[in-house]
Tab-separated table of C-alpha atoms and ligand atoms in Angstrom:
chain	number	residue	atom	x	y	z
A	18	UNK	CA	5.724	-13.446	-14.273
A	19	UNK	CA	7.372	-12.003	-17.511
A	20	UNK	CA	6.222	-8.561	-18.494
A	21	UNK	CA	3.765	-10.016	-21.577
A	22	UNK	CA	2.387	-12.354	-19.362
A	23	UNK	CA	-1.415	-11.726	-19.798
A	24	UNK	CA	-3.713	-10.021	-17.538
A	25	UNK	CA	-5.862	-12.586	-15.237
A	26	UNK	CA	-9.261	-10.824	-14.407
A	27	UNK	CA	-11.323	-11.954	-11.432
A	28	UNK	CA	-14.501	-11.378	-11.365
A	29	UNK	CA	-17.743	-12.796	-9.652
A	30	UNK	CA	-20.214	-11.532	-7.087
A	31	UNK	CA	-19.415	-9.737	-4.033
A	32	UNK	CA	-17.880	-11.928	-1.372
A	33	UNK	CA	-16.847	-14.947	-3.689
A	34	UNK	CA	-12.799	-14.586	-2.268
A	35	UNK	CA	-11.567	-12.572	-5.145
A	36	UNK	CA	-9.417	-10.303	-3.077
A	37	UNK	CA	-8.072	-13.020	-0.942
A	38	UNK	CA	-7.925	-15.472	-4.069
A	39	UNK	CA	-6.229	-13.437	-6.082
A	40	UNK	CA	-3.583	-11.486	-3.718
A	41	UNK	CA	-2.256	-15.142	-3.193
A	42	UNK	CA	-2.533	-16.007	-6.764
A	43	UNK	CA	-0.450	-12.979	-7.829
A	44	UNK	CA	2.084	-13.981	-5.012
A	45	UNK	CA	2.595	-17.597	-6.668
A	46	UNK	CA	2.344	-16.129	-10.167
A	47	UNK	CA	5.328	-12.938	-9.293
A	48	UNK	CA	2.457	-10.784	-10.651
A	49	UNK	CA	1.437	-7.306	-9.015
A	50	UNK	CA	-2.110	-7.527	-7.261
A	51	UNK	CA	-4.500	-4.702	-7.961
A	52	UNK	CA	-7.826	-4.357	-6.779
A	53	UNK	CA	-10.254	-2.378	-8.924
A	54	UNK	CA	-11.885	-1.134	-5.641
A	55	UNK	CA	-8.742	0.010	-3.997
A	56	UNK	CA	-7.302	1.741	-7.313
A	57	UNK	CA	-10.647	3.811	-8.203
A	58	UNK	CA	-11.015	4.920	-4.041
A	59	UNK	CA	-7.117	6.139	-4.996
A	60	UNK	CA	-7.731	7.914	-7.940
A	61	UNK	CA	-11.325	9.358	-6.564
A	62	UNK	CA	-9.720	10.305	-2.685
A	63	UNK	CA	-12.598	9.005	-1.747
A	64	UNK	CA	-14.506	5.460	-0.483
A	65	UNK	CA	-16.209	3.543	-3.005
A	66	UNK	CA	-19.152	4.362	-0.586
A	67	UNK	CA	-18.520	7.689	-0.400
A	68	UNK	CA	-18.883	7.729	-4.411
A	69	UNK	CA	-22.037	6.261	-4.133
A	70	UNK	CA	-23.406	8.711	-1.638
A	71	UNK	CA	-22.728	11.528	-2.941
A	72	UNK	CA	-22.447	10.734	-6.475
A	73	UNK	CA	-24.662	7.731	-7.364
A	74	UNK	CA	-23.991	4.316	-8.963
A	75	UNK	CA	-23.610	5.963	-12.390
A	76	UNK	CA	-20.272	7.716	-11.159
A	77	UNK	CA	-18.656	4.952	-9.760
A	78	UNK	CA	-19.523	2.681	-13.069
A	79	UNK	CA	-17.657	5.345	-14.782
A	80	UNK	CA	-14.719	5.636	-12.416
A	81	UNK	CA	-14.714	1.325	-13.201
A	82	UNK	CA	-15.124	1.876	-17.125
A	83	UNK	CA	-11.822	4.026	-17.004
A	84	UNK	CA	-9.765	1.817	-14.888
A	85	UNK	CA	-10.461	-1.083	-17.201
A	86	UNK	CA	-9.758	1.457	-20.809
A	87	UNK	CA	-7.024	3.253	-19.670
A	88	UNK	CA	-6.656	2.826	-15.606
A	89	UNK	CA	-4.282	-0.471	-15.146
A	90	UNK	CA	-1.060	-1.965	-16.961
A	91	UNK	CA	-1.695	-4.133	-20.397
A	92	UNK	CA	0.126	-7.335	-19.002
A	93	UNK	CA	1.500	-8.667	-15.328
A	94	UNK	CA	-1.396	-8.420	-12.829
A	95	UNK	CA	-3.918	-10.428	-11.347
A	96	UNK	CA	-7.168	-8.164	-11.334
A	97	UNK	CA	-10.037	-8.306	-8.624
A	98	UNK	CA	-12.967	-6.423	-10.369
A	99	UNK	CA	-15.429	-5.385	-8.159
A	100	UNK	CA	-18.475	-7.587	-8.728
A	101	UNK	CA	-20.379	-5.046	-10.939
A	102	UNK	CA	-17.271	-4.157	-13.326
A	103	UNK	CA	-18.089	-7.320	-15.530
A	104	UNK	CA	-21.741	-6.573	-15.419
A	105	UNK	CA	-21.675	-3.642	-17.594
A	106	UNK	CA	-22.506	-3.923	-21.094
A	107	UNK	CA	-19.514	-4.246	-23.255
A	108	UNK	CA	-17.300	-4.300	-20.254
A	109	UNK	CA	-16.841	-8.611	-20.181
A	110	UNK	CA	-15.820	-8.334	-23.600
A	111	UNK	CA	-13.104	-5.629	-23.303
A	112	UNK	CA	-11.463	-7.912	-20.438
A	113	UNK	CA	-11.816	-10.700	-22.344
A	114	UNK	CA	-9.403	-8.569	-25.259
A	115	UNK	CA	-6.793	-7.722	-22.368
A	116	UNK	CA	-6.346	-11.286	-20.620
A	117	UNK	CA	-8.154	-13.904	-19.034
A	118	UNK	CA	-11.391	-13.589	-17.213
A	119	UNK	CA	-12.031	-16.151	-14.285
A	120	UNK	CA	-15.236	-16.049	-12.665
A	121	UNK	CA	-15.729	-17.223	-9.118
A	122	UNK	CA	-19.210	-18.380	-7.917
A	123	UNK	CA	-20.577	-18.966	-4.527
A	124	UNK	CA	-23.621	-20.543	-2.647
A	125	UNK	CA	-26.277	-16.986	-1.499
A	126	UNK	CA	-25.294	-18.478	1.482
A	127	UNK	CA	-21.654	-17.926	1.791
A	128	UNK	CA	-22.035	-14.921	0.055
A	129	UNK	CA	-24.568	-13.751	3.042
A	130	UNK	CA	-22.020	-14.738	5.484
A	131	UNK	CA	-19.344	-13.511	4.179
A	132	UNK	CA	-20.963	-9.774	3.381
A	133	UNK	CA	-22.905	-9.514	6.442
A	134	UNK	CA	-20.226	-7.734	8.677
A	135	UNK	CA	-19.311	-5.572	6.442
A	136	UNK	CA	-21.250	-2.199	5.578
A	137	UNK	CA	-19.053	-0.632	3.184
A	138	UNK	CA	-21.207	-2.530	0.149
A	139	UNK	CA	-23.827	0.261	-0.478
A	140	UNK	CA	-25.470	-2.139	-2.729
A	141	UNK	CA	-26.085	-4.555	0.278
A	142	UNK	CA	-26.752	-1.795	2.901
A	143	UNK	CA	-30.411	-2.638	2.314
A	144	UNK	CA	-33.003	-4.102	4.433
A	145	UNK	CA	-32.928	-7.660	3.076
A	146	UNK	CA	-29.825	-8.181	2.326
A	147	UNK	CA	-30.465	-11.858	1.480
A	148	UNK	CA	-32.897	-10.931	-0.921
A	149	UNK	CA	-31.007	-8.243	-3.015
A	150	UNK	CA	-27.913	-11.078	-3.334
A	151	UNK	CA	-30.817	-13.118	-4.698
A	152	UNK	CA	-32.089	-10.510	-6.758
A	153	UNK	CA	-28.755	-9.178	-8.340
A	154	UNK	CA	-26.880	-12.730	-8.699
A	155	UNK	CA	-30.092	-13.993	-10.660
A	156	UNK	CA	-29.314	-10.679	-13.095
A	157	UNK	CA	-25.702	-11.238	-12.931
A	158	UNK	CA	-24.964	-15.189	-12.928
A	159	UNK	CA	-25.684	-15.341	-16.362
A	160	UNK	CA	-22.893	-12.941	-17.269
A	161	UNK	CA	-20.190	-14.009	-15.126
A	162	UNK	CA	-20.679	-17.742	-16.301
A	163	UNK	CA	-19.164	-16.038	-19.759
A	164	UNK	CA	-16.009	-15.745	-18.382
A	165	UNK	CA	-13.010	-17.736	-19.668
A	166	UNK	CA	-12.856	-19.867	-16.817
A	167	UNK	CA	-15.236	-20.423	-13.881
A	168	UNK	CA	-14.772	-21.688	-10.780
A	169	UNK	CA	-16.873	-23.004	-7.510
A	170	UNK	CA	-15.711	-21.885	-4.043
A	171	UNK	CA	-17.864	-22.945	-1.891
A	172	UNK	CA	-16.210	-25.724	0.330
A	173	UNK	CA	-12.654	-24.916	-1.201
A	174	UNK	CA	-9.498	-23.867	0.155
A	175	UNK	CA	-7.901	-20.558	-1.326
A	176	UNK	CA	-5.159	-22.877	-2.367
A	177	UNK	CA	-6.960	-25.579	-3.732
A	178	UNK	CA	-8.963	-22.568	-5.678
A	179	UNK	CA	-5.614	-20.990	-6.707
A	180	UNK	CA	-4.046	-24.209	-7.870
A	181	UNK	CA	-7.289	-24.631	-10.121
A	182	UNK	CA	-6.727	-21.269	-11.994
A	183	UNK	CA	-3.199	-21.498	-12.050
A	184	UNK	CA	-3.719	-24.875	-14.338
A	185	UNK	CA	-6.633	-23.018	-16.157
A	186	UNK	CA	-4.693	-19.987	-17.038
A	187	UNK	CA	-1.128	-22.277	-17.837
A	188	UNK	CA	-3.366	-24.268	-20.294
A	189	UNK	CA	-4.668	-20.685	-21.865
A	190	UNK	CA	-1.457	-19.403	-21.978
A	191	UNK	CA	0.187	-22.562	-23.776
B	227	LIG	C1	-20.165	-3.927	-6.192
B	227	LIG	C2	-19.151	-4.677	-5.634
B	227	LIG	C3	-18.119	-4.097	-4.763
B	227	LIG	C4	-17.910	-2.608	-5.111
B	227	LIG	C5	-19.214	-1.873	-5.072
B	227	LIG	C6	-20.260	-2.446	-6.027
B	227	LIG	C7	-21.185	-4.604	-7.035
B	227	LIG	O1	-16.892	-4.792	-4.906
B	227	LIG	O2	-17.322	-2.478	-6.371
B	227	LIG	O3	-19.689	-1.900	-3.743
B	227	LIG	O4	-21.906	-3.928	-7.783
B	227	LIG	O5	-21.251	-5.860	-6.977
B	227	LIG	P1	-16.626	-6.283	-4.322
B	227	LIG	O6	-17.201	-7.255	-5.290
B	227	LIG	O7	-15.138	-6.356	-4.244
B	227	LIG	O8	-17.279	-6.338	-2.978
């Protein structure tokens, strides 16, 4: 990837593949791989649900605002946003300035599945899970389908889903 190749943003509810989607994009694009997540637990020396605890939601939206101002490289990476980044106000538009936003969608279903094991989601650590990943995608959907480019996984390879944005994001770029 050339160094003003633009940004690709993934974004999209947790447990839609955008870690695993978009480390292999990146690969097949020679573009660095960052991962909102990883890069604010970095910065903060602490878990993202460590932040929670002991700071509350607030913080952590703040540690996410800063990566995406002033917290990650202008051009060259494939971006997985944690699945509330895009969500807050003003934030879809300011990734939408730095590259190209791809949303990926999946069934509640899959997304139950593929969240159950693990309890580092404070926002799922909840009693009915099932019914706060109705709750928050009905909230959320809406705002993620304003991405650039959105895309179904549900039934897909991660290379049949890669091979889709790569085409999107060649066409963009063109
Ligand atoms: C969140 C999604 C998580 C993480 C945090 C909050 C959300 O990232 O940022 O637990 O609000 O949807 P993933 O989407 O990578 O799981």
């Amino acid at each position: 990837m050339q160094e003003a190749t633009k940004n690709i943003y993934l974004i999209g509810f947790m447990g839609v593949g955008k870690s695993a989607i978009g480390r292999r994009l990146a690969h097949e694009l020679d573009a660095q791989f960052t991962d909102s997540d990883q890069a604010i637990e970095q910065q903060a020396g602490l878990t993202v649900k460590q932040i929670f605890e002991q700071s509350g939601e607030a913080t952590f939206r703040e540690y996410e605002r800063r990566f995406v101002e002033t917290g990650h490289p202008a051009s060259g990476q494939v971006i997985a946003c944690g699945g509330g980044l895009a969500v807050q106000p003003g934030m879809l538009a300011q990734l939408k300035q730095r590259g190209i936003v791809v949303s990926l969608f999946a069934s509640e279903a899959t997304i139950l599945k593929r969240t159950r094991k693990n309890k580092q989601r404070p926002l799922l650590n909840v009693e009915n899970p099932a019914e706060k990943i109705r709750a928050l995608l009905q909230e959320r959907s809406p705002i993620y389908m304003q991405a650039n480019v959105c895309v179904a996984t549900d039934g897909r390879s991660i290379n049949d889903v890669v091979q889709h944005i790569k085409r999107a994001c060649e066409a963009m770029n063109s």
